[in-house]
Tab-separated table of C-alpha atoms in Angstrom:
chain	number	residue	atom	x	y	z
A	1	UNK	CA	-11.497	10.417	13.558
A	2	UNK	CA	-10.412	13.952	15.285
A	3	UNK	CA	-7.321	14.288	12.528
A	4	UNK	CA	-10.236	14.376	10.014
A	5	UNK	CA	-11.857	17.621	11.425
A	6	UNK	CA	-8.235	19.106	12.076
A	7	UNK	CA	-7.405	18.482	9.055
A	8	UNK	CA	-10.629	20.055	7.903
A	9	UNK	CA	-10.283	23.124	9.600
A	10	UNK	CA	-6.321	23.736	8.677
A	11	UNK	CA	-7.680	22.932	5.432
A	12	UNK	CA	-10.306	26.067	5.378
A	13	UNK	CA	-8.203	28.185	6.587
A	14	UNK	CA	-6.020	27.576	3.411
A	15	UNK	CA	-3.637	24.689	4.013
A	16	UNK	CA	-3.530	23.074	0.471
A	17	UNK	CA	-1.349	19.992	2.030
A	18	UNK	CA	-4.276	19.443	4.737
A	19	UNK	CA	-6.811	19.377	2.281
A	20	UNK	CA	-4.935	16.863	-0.405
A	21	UNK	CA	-4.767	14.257	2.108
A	22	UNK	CA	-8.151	14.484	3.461
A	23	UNK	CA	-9.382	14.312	-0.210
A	24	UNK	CA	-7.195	11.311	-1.305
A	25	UNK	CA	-7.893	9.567	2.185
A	26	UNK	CA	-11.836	9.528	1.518
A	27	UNK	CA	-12.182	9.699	-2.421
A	28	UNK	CA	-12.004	6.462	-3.831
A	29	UNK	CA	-14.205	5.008	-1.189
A	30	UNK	CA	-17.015	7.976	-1.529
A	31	UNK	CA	-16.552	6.802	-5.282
A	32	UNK	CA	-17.202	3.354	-5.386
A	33	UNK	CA	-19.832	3.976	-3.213
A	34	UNK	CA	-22.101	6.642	-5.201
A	35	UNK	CA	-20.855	4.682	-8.635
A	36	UNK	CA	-22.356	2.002	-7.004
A	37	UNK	CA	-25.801	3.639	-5.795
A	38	UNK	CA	-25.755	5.925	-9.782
A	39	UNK	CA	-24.786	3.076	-11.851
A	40	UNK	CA	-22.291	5.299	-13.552
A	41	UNK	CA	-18.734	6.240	-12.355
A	42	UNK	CA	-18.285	9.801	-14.222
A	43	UNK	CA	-21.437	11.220	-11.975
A	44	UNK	CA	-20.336	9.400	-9.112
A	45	UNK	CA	-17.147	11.173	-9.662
A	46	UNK	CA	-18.364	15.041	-9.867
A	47	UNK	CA	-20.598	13.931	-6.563
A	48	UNK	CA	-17.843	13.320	-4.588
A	49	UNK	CA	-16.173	16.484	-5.678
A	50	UNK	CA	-19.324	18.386	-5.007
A	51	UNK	CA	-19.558	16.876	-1.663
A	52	UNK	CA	-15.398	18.832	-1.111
A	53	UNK	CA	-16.533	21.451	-2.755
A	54	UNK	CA	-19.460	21.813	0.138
A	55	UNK	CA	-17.358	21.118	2.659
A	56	UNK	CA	-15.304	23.632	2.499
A	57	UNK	CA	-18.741	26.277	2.726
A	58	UNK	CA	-20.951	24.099	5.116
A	59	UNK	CA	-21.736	25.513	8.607
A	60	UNK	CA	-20.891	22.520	10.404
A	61	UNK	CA	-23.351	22.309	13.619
A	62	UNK	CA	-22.246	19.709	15.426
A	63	UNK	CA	-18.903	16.873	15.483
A	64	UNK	CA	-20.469	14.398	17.518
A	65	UNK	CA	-19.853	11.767	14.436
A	66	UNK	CA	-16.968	10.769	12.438
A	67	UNK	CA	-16.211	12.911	9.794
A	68	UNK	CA	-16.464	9.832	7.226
A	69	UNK	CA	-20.047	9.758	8.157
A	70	UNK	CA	-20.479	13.145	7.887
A	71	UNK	CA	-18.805	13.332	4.362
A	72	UNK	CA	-20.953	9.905	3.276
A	73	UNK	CA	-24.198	11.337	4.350
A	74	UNK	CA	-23.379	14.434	1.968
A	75	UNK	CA	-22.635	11.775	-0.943
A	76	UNK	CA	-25.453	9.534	-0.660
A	77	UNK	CA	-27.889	12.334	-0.508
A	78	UNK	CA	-26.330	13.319	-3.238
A	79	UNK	CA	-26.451	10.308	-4.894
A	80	UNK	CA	-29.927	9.857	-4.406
A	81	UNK	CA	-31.021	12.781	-5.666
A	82	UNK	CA	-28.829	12.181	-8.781
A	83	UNK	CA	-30.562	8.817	-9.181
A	84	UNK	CA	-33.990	10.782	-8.859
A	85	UNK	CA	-33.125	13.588	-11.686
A	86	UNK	CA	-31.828	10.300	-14.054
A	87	UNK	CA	-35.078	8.621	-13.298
A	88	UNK	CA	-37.211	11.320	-13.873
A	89	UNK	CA	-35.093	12.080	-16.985
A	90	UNK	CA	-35.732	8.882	-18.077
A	91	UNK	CA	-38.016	8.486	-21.546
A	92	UNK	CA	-39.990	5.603	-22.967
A	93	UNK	CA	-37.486	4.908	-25.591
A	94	UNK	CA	-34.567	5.431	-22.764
A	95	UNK	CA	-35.776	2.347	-20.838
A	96	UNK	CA	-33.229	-0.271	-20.463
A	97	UNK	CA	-32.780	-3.524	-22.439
A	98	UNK	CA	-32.162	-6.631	-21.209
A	99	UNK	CA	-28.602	-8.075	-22.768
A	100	UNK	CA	-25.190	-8.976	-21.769
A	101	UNK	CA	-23.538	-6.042	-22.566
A	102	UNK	CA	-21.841	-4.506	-19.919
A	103	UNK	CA	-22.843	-1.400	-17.881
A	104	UNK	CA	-21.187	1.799	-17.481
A	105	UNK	CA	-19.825	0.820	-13.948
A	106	UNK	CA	-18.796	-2.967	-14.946
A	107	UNK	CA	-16.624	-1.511	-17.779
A	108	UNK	CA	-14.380	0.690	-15.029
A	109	UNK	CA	-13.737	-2.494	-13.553
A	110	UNK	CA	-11.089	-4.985	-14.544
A	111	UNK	CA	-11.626	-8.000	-12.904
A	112	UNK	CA	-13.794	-10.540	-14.363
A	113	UNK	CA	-14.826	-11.686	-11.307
A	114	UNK	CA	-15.036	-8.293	-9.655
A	115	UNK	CA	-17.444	-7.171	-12.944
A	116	UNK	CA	-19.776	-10.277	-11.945
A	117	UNK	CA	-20.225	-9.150	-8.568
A	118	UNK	CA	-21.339	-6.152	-9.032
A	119	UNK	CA	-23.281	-6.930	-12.312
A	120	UNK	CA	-25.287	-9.029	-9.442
A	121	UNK	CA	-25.074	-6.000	-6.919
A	122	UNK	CA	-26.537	-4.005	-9.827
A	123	UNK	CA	-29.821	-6.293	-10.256
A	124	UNK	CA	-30.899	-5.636	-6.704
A	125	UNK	CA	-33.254	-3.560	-5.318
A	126	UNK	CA	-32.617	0.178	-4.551
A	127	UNK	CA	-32.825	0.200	-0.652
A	128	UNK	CA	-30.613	-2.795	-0.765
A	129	UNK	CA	-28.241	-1.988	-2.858
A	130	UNK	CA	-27.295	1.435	-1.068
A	131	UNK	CA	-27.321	-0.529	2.210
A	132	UNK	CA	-24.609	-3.103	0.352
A	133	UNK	CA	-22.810	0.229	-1.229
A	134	UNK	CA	-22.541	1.599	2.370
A	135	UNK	CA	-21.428	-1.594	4.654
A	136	UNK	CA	-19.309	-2.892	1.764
A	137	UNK	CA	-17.940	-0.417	-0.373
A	138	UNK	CA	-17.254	2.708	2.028
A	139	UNK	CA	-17.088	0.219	5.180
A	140	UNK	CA	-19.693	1.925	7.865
A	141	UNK	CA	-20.928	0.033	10.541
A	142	UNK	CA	-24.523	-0.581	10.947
A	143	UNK	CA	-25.034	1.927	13.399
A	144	UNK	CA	-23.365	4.112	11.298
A	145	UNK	CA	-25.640	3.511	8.139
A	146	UNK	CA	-28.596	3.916	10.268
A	147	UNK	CA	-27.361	7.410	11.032
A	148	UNK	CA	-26.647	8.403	7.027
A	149	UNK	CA	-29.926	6.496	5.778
A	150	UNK	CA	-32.195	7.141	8.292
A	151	UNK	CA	-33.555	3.788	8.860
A	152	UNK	CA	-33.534	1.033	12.062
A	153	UNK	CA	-30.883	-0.558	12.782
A	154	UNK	CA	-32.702	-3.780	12.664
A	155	UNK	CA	-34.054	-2.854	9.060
A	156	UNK	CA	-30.760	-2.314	8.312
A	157	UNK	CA	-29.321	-5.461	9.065
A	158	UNK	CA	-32.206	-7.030	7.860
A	159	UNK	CA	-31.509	-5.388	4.413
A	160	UNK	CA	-28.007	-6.266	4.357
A	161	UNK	CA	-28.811	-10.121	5.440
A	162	UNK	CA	-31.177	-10.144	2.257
A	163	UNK	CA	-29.513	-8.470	0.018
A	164	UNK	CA	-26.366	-10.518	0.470
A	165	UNK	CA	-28.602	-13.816	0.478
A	166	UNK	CA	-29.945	-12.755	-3.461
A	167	UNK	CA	-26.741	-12.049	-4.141
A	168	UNK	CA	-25.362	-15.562	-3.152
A	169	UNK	CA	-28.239	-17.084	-5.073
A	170	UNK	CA	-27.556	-14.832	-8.297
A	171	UNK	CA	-23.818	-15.788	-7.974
A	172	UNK	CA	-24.559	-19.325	-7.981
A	173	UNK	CA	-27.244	-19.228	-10.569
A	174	UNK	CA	-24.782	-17.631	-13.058
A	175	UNK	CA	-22.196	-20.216	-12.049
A	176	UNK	CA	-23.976	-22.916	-12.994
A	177	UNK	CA	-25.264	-21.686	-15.552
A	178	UNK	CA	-22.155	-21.070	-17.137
B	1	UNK	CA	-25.337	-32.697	16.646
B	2	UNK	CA	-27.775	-30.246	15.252
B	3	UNK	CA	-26.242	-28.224	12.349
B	4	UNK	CA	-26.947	-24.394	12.166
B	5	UNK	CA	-28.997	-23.437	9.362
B	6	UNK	CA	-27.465	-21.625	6.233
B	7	UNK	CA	-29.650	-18.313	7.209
B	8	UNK	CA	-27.997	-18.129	10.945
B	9	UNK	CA	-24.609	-18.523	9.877
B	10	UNK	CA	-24.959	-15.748	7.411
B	11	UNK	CA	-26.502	-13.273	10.141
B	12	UNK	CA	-22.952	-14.797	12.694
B	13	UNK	CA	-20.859	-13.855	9.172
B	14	UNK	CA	-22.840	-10.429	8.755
B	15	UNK	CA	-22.437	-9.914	12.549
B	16	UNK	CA	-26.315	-8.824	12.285
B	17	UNK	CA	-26.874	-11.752	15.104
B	18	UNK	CA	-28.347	-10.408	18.476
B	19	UNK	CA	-26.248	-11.803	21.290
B	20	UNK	CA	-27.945	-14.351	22.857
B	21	UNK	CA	-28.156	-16.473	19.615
B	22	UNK	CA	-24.561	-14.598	18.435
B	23	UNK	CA	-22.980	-16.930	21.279
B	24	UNK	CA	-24.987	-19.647	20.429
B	25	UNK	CA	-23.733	-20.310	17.304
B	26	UNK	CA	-20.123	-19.148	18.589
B	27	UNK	CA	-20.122	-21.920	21.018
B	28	UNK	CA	-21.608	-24.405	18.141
B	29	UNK	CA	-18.752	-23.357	15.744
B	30	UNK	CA	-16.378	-24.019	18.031
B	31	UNK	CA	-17.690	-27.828	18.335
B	32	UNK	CA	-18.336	-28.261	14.934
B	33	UNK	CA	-15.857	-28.564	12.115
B	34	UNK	CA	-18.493	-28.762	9.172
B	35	UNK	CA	-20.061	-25.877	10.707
B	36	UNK	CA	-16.835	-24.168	10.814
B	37	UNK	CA	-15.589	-24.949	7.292
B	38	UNK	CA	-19.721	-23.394	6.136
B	39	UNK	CA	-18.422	-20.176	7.905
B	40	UNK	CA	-15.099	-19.793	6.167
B	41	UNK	CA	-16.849	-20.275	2.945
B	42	UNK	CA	-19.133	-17.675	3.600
B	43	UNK	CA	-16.278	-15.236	4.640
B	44	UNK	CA	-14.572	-15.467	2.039
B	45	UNK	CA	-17.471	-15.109	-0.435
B	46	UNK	CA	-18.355	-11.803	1.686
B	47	UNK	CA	-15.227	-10.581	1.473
B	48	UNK	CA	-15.068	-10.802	-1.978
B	49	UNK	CA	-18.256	-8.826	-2.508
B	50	UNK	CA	-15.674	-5.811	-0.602
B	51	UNK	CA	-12.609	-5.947	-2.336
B	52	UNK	CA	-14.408	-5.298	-5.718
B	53	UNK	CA	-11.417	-2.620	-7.346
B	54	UNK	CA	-12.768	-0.070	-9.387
B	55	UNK	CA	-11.006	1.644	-11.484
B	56	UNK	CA	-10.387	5.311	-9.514
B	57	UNK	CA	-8.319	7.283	-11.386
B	58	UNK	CA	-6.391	9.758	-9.251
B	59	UNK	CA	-7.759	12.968	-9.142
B	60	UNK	CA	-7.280	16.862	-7.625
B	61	UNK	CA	-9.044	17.691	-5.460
B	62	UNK	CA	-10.972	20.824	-5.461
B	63	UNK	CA	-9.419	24.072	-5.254
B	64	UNK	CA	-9.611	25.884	-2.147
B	65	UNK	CA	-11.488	28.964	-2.037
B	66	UNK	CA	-10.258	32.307	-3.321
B	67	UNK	CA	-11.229	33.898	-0.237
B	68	UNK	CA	-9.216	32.074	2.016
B	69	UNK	CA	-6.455	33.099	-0.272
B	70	UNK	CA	-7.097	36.498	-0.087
B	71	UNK	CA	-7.419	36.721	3.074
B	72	UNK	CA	-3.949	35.231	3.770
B	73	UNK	CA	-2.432	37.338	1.089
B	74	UNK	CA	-3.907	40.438	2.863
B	75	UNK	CA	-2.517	39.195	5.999
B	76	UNK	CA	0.598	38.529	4.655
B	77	UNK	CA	0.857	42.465	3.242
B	78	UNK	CA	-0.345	43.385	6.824
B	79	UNK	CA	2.341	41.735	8.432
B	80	UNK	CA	4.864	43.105	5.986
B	81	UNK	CA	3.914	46.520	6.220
B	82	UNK	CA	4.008	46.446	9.839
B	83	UNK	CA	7.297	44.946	10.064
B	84	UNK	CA	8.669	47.786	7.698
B	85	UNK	CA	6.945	50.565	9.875
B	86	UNK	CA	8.413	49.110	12.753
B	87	UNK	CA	11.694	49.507	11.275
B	88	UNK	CA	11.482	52.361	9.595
B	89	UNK	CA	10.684	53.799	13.129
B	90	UNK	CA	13.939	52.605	14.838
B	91	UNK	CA	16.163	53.535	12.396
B	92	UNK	CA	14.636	57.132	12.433
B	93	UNK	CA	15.395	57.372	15.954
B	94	UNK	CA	18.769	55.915	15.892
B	95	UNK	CA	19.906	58.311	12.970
B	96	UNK	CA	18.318	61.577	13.864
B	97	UNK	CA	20.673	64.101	15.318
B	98	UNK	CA	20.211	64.679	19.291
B	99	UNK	CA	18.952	68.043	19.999
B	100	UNK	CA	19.162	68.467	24.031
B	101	UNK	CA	18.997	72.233	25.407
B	102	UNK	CA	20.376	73.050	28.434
B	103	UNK	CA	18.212	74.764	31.675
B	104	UNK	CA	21.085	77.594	31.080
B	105	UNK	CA	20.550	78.311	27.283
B	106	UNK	CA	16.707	78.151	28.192
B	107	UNK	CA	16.930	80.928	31.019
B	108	UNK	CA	19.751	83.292	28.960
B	109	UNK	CA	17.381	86.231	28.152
B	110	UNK	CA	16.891	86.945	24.233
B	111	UNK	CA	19.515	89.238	22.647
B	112	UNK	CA	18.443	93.258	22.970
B	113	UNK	CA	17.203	94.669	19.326
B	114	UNK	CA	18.947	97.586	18.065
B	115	UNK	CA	17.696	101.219	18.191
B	116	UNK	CA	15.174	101.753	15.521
B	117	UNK	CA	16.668	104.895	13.868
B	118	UNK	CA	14.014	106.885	12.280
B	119	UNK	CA	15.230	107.758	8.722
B	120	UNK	CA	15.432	111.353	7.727
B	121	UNK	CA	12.798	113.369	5.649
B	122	UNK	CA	13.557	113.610	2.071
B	123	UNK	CA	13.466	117.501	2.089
B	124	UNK	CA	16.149	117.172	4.459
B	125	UNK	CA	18.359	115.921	2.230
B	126	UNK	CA	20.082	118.404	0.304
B	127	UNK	CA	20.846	116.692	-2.795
């Protein structure tokens, strides 16, 4: 979207009004989607303002994409590499324990039912869940996650086609076996 | 009739399909009611999966940067001073007396200089 990268620009040069509605257009979408690839909502959070923060300093080399592309590709990497430092942070007495208590993200959601789906998006692998985050949660295309993951197309619809297959099982395993 | 399997129709839903088989299965869903109701299921269950509401409390954003600030402040001052120079300018001219000489006052030759009268020696003076 062009009014994105106007809006960016009037925004740098110090338009405070610009800038508020680019950041409350794309916020809660960047946020669900890093809570979702984290497993936490308050880092999630600070990523997302991060990714404004850089935004406003970036050399920009090119607007052949949209700018929500651009801005996701700056939060997933970020993400990632977030997910990396709290892995590597991780100890032996840090690891997690199975029980039905529930997560970080699942207690920022209300919704029973919304808390059971992504209690099941949780349980998947990595590389599938940030392919679900992406397609369902910030709403890229495939070609577009391609571009911000750097993977295939056809791997990426092949993730997305599996992922949402376990998660159908998972869904109806809990079902019945409530 | 030949049913489509539970994978395909989850590929149509995902619109990960490749076309030949994409109309394929468009053509069978057409025919095929059971088929059809399958698909709405699936929809709806993959729609659910993106309407999951978090909890996003509304935030600020960012502030912008101080130097963009500064720079508009210092092009604000700019701008001010040069408006006040301007102006300060015209009204100088408009208020200053007008001093115009004539060719005539510039050819009248300068007044002649009185005599200088040597003054007497004092042992002339007979006090």
């Amino acid at each position: 979207m062009n009014e994105d990268w106007e809006q960016l620009e009037l925004a740098r040069a110090g338009d405070e009004t610009a800038w508020r509605m680019l950041f409350q257009r794309h916020y809660g979408p960047l946020v669900k989607m890093t809570s979702c690839i984290v497993g936490l909502v308050d880092p999630a959070r600070d990523i997302v303002q991060e990714c404004f923060v850089r935004l406003l300093h970036c050399k920009i080399k090119h607007r052949d994409g949209t700018f929500r592309s651009f801005l996701s590709t700056m939060a997933y990497r970020l993400a990632l590499k977030e997910k990396g430092r709290r892995n590597t942070n991780r100890r032996i007495g840090d690891l997690d324990v199975i029980d039905d208590a529930p997560s970080p993200l699942e207690e920022a959601i209300r919704n029973e039912n919304d808390r059971r789906i992504v209690r099941v998006i949780q349980s998947l692998p990595d590389h599938h869940r940030e392919i679900v985050a992406l397609r369902f949660f910030s709403g890229h295309s495939y070609e577009e996650i391609a571009v911000i993951t750097g993977i295939p197309i056809g791997t990426v619809k092949s993730r997305i086609f599996h992922a949402i297959k376990s998660c159908k099982v998972k869904l109806q395993e809990r079902e019945t076996s409530l | 009739m030949m049913h489509i399997d539970d994978d395909t129709l989850l590929k149509f839903v995902l619109e990960t399909l490749d076309e030949p088989d994409n109309g394929t299965v468009r053509d069978h869903l057409s025919l095929c009611p059971i088929c059809s109701g399958k698909r709405l299921e699936l929809q709806r269950e993959v729609r659910s999966l993106a309407s999951v509401d978090f909890q996003v409390d509304a935030v600020v954003p960012p502030r912008l940067p101080q130097r963009s600030r500064r720079s508009m402040m210092i092009v604000r001052f700019a701008a001010v001073l040069a408006v006040g120079f301007v102006a300060g300018y015209i009204m100088s001219e408009v208020s200053a007396p007008q001093t115009t000489t004539t060719v005539g006052q510039q050819l009248r030759p300068a007044p002649v200089a009185a005599p200088i009268t040597r003054p007497a020696p004092c042992s002339a003076i007979d006090i």
